[in-house]
Short mmCIF file of C-alpha atoms in Angstrom, two decimals:
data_model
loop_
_atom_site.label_atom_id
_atom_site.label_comp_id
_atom_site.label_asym_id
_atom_site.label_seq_id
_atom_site.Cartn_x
_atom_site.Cartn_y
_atom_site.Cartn_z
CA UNK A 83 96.16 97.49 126.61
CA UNK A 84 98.54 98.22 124.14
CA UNK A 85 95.93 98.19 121.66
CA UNK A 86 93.99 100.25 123.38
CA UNK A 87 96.81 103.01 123.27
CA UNK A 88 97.03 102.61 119.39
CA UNK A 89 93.42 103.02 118.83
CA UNK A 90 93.38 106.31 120.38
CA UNK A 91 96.59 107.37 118.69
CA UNK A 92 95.39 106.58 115.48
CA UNK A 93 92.75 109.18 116.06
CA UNK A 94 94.45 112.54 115.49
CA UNK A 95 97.74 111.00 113.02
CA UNK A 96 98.34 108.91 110.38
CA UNK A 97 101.32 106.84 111.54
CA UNK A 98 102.00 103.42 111.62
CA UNK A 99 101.20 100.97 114.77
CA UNK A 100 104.28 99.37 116.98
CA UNK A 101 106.69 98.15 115.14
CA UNK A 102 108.09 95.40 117.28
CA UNK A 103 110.57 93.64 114.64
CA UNK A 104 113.53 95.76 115.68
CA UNK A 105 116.98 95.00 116.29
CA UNK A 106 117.79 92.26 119.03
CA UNK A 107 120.50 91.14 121.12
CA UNK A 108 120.68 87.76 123.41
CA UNK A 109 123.23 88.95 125.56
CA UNK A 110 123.31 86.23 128.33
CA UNK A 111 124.51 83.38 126.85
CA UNK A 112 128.00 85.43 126.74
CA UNK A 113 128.01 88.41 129.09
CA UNK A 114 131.40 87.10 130.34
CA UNK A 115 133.08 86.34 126.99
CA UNK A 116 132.60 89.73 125.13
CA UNK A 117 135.55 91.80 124.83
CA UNK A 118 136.12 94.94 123.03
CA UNK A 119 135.60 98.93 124.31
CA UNK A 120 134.63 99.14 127.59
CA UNK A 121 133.44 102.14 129.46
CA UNK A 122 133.66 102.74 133.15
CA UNK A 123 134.54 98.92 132.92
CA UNK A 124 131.51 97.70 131.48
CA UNK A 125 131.39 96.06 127.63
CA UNK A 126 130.18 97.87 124.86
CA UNK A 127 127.86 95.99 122.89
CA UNK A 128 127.21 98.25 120.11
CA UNK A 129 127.84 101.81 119.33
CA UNK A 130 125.40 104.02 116.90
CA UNK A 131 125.62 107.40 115.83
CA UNK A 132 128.81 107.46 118.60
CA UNK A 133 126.93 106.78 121.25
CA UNK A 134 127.71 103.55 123.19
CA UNK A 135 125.28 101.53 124.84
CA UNK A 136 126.85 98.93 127.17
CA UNK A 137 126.06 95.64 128.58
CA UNK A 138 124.92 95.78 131.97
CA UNK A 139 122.98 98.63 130.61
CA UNK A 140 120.87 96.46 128.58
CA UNK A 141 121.13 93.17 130.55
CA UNK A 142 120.64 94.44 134.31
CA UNK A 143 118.03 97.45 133.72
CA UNK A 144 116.16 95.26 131.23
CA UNK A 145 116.79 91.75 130.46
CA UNK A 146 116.47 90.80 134.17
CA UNK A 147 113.57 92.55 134.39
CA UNK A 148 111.10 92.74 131.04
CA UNK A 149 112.97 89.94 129.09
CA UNK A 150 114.14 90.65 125.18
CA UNK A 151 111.39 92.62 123.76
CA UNK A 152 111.91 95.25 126.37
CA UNK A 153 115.72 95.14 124.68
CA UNK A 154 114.87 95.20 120.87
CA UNK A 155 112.07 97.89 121.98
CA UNK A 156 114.81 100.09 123.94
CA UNK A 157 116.93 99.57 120.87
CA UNK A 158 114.21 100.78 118.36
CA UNK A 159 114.05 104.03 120.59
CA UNK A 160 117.83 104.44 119.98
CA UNK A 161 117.66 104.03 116.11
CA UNK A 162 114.67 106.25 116.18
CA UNK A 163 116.03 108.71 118.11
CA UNK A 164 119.67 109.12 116.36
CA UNK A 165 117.99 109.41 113.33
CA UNK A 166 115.01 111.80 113.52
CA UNK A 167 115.38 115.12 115.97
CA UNK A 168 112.45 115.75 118.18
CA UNK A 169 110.14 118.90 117.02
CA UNK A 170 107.94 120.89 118.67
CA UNK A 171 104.67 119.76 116.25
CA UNK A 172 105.60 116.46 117.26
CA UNK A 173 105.90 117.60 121.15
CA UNK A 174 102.07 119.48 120.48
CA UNK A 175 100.63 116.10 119.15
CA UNK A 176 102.24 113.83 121.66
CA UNK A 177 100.61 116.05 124.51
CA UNK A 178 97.21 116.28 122.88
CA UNK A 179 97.11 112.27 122.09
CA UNK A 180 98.25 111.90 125.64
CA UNK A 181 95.66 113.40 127.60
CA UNK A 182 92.77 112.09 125.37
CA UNK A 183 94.47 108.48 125.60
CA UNK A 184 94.30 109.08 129.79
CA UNK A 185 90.89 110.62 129.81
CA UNK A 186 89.97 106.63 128.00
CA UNK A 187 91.96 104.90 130.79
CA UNK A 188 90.01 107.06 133.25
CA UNK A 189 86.98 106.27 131.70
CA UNK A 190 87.46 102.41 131.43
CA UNK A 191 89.50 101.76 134.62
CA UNK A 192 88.51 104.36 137.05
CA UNK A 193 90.81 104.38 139.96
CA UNK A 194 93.02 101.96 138.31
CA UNK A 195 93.71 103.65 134.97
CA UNK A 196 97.31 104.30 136.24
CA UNK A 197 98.10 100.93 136.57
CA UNK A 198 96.51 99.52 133.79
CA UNK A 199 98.51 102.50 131.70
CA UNK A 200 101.69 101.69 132.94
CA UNK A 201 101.14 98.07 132.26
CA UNK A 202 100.45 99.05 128.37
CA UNK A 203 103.47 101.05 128.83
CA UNK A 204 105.70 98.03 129.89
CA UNK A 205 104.64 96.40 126.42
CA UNK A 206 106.22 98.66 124.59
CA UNK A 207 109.32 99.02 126.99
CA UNK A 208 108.74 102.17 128.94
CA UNK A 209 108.56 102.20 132.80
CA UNK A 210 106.55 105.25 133.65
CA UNK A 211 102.86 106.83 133.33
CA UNK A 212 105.01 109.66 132.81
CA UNK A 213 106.79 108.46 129.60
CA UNK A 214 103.33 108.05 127.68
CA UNK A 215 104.33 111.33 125.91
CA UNK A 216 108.02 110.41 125.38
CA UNK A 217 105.89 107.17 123.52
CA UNK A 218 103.84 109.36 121.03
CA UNK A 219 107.09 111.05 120.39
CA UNK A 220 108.43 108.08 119.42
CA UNK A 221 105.81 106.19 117.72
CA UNK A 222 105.62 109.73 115.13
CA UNK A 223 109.70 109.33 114.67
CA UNK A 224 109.28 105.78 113.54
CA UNK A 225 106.48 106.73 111.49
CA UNK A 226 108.76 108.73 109.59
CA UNK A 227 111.23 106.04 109.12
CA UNK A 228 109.33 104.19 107.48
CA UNK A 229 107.74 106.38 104.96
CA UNK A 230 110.72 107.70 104.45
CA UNK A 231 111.95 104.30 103.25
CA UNK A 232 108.66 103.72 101.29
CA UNK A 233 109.92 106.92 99.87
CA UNK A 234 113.06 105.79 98.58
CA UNK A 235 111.47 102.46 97.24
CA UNK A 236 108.53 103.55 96.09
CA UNK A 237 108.15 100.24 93.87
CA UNK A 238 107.30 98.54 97.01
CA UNK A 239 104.09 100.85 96.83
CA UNK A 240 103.23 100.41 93.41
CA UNK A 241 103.59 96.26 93.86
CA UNK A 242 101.40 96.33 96.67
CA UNK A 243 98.63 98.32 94.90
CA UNK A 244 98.92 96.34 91.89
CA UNK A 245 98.20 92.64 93.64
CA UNK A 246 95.91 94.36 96.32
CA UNK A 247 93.82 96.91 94.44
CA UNK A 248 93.16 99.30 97.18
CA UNK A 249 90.33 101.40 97.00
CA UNK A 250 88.26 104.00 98.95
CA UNK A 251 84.53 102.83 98.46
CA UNK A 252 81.00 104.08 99.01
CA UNK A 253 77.87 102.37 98.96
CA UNK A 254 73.98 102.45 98.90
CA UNK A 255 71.93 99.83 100.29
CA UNK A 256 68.18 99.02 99.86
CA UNK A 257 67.72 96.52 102.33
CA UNK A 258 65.23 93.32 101.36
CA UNK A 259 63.56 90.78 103.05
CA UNK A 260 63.79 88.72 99.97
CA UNK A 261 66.20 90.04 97.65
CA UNK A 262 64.85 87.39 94.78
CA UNK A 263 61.68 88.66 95.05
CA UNK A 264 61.60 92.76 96.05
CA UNK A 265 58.08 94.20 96.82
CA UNK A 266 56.56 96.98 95.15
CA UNK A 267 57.54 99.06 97.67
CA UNK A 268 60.89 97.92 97.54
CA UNK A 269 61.35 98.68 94.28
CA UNK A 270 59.88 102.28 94.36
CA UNK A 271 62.75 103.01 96.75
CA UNK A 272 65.24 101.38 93.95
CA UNK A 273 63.54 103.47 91.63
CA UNK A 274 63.75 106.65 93.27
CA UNK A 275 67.42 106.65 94.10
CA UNK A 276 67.75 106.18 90.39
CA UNK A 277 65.68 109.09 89.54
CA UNK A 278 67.87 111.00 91.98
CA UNK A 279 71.56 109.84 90.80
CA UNK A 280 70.09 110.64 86.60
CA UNK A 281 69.25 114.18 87.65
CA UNK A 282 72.71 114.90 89.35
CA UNK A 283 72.33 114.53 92.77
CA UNK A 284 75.49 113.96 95.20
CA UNK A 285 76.00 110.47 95.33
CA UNK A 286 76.69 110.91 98.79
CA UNK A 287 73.82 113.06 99.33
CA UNK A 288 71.38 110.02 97.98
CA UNK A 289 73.19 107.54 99.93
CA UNK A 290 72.43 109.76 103.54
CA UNK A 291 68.71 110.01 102.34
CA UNK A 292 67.88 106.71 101.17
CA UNK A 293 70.88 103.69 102.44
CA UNK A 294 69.48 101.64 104.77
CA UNK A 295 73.14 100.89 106.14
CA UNK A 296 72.50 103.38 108.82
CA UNK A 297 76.37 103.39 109.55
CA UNK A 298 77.63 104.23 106.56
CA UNK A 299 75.01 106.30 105.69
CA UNK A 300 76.06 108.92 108.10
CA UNK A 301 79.00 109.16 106.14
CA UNK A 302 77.23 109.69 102.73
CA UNK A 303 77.70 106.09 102.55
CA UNK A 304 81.28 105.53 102.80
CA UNK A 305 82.52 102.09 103.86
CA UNK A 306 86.23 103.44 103.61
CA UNK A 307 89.19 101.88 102.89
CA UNK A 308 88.80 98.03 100.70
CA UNK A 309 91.58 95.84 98.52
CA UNK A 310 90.85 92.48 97.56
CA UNK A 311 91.10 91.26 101.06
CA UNK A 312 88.02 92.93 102.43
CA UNK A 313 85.75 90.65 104.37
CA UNK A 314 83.19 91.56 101.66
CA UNK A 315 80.12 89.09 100.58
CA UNK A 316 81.62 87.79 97.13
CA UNK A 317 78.73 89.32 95.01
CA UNK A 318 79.82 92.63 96.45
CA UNK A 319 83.66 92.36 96.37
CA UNK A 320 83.29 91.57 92.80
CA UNK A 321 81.85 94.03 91.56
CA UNK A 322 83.65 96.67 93.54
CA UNK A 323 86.71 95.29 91.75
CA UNK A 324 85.80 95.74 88.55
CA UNK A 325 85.03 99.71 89.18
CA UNK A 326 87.54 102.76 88.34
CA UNK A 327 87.52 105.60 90.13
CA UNK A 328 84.44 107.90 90.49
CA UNK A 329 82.70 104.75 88.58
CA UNK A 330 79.05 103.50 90.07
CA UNK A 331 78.26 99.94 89.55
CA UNK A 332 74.66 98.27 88.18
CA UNK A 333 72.24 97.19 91.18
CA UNK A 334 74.16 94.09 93.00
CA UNK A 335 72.07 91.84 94.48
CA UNK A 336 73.49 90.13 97.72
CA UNK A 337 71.83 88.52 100.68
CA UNK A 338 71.17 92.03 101.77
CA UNK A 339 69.08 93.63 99.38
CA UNK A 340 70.38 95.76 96.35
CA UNK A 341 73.37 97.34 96.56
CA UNK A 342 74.97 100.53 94.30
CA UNK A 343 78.97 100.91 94.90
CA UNK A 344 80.74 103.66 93.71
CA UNK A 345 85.16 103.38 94.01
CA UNK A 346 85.64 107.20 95.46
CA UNK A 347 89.64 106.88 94.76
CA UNK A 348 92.26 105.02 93.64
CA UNK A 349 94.67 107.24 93.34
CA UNK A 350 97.92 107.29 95.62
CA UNK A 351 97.62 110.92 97.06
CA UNK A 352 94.30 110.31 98.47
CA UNK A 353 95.09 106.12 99.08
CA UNK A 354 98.09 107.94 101.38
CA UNK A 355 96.06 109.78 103.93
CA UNK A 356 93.75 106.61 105.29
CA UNK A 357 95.35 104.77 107.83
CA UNK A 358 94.72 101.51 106.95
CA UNK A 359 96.94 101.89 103.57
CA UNK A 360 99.97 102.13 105.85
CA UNK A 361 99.14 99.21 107.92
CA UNK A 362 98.14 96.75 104.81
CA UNK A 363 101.56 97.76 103.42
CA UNK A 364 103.21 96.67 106.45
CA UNK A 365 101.64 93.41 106.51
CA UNK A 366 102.26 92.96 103.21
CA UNK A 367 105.69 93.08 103.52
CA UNK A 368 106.56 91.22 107.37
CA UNK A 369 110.52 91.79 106.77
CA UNK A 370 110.40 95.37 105.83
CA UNK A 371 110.13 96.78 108.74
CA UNK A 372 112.88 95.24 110.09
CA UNK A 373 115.03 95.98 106.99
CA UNK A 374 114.45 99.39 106.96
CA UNK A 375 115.67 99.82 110.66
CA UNK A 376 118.51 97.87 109.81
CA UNK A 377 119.26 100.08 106.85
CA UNK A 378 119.13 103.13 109.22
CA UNK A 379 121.13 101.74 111.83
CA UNK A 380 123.81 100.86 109.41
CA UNK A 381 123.31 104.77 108.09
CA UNK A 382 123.74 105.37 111.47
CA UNK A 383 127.17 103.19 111.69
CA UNK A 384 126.06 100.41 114.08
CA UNK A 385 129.08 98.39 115.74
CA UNK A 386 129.00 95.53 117.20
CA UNK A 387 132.74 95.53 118.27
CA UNK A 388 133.90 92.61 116.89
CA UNK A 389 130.91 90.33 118.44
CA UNK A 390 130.78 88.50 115.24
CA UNK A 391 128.16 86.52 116.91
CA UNK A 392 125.80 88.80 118.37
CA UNK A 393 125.40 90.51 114.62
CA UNK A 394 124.65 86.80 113.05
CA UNK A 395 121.98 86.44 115.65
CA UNK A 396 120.73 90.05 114.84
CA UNK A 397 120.92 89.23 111.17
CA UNK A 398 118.81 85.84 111.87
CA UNK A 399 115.88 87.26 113.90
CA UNK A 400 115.04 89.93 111.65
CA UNK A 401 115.74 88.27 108.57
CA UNK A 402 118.65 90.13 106.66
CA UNK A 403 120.01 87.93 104.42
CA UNK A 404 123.33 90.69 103.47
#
């Protein structure tokens, strides 16, 4: 379900999926040992931005109920939340996203879209239909977190792109039955997209009238986003490699038929606005998430009143070495 809810969310925004490497806290193994602030006799277990959040807050409303991921997610929210104010764009988008994300429950689980929603919900440690909004909101704040931090270490970009070569990449396809030996007819079709792409034509515009990959035809024969990683047949990958931008390889012959790839961009600017650049990134680099929520919370001045403990164990699941 919950990937269901990002699929539709990726739709109208750029942002970047759930981040669920947040920060953490095992609070039963000493619920009766902390000590520290207390309010309305209840221990503090960390304070951020001045704002306390206190144990039976987190351990009775959630731990009981969702286990720790429901804690680390409620945490994320806080973080988020202390950091980046709520605007009315956001608000707009969150309410648009939201009603075309319910009109695909409807769709898929007719009379029991609600439930299956709130279940989705639950994942990602919210507790009503009616917080699906509140969810957008917060998924765009996080979003900005962490461009913001690949903002301020903008080497982490430029190391990525060098070991992963991302591209955006277009294609042609003349489909054979036996690419070692093409018919006439075949080759009059090889011949004619030629004849085309000498006198100027849109390469786009040749790959709509003649590609028989009917998907990407449709759109002028883009295949999108590619690094080195793409599931690509090697023949293909290869080649696409060796291309700069706005470059159009020699026929390549796969199992396919004959194949013309042109690299529409490599630069960052246009690399920036495809969704799938944000989420390689992110897999690139499995700690950074977590570091850069870390560095905000400490921005933020998160205290762990004196629970030496509780902070090592932070430190250990998401892998902060400071």
């Amino acid at each position: 379900m919950t990937n269901l809810i990002k699929k539709y969310w990726f739709v109208s925004l750029v942002v970047i999926f759930l981040f669920v490497i947040i920060i953490y806290f095992v609070y039963d193994t000493n619920k009766d040992t902390l000590s520290g602030k207390k309010v309305d006799g209840n221990d503090v277990v960390y304070t951020i931005n001045k704002i306390d959040k206190t144990a039976d807050e987190l351990y009775t409303d959630l731990y009981d109920k969702y286990g720790i991921a429901t804690i680390y997610n409620k945490l994320e929210q806080a973080v988020a939340n202390q950091a980046i104010e709520t605007t009315e764009e956001m608000e707009t988008i969150a309410k648009e996203n939201s009603q075309t994300i319910i009109s695909n429950f409807e769709s898929q689980y007719g009379d029991t879209y609600e439930e299956q929603l709130l279940s989705a919900l639950k994942q990602v440690g919210y507790s009503k239909v009616d917080d699906l909004e509140t969810y957008l909101i917060q998924i765009q704040k996080i979003t900005l977190l962490f461009e913001n931090y690949l903002n301020d270490n903008p080497e982490l970009v430029q190391t990525y792109i060098d070991e992963k070569s991302p591209r955006i990449v277009s294609h042609i396809l003349i489909s054979m039955e036996d690419p070692n030996n093409p018919t006439q007819e075949e080759l009059d079709i090889v011949k004619k997209v030629e004849e085309e792409l000498e006198a100027g034509e849109d390469f786009g515009v040749v790959a709509y009238n003649y590609s028989d990959d009917t998907a990407s035809a449709q759109l002028n024969g883009s295949l999108g986003y590619a690094t080195k990683d793409t599931q690509f047949v090697p023949e293909f990958l290869e080649a696409m490699l060796l291309l700069e931008e706005n470059e159009v390889s020699d026929w390549v012959k796969t199992n396919y038929g004959y194949h013309l790839i042109k690299v529409d961009s490599t630069s960052l600017k246009e690399l920036e606005l495809v969704d799938d650049f944000y989420t390689d990134i992110y897999s690139y680099y499995p700690n950074m998430q977590s570091e850069a929520i870390w560095e905000k919370a400490n921005e933020l001045g998160i205290d762990f009143k004196g629970n030496k403990e509780l902070e090592i164990k932070l430190k250990k699941y998401l892998g902060i070495s400071e």
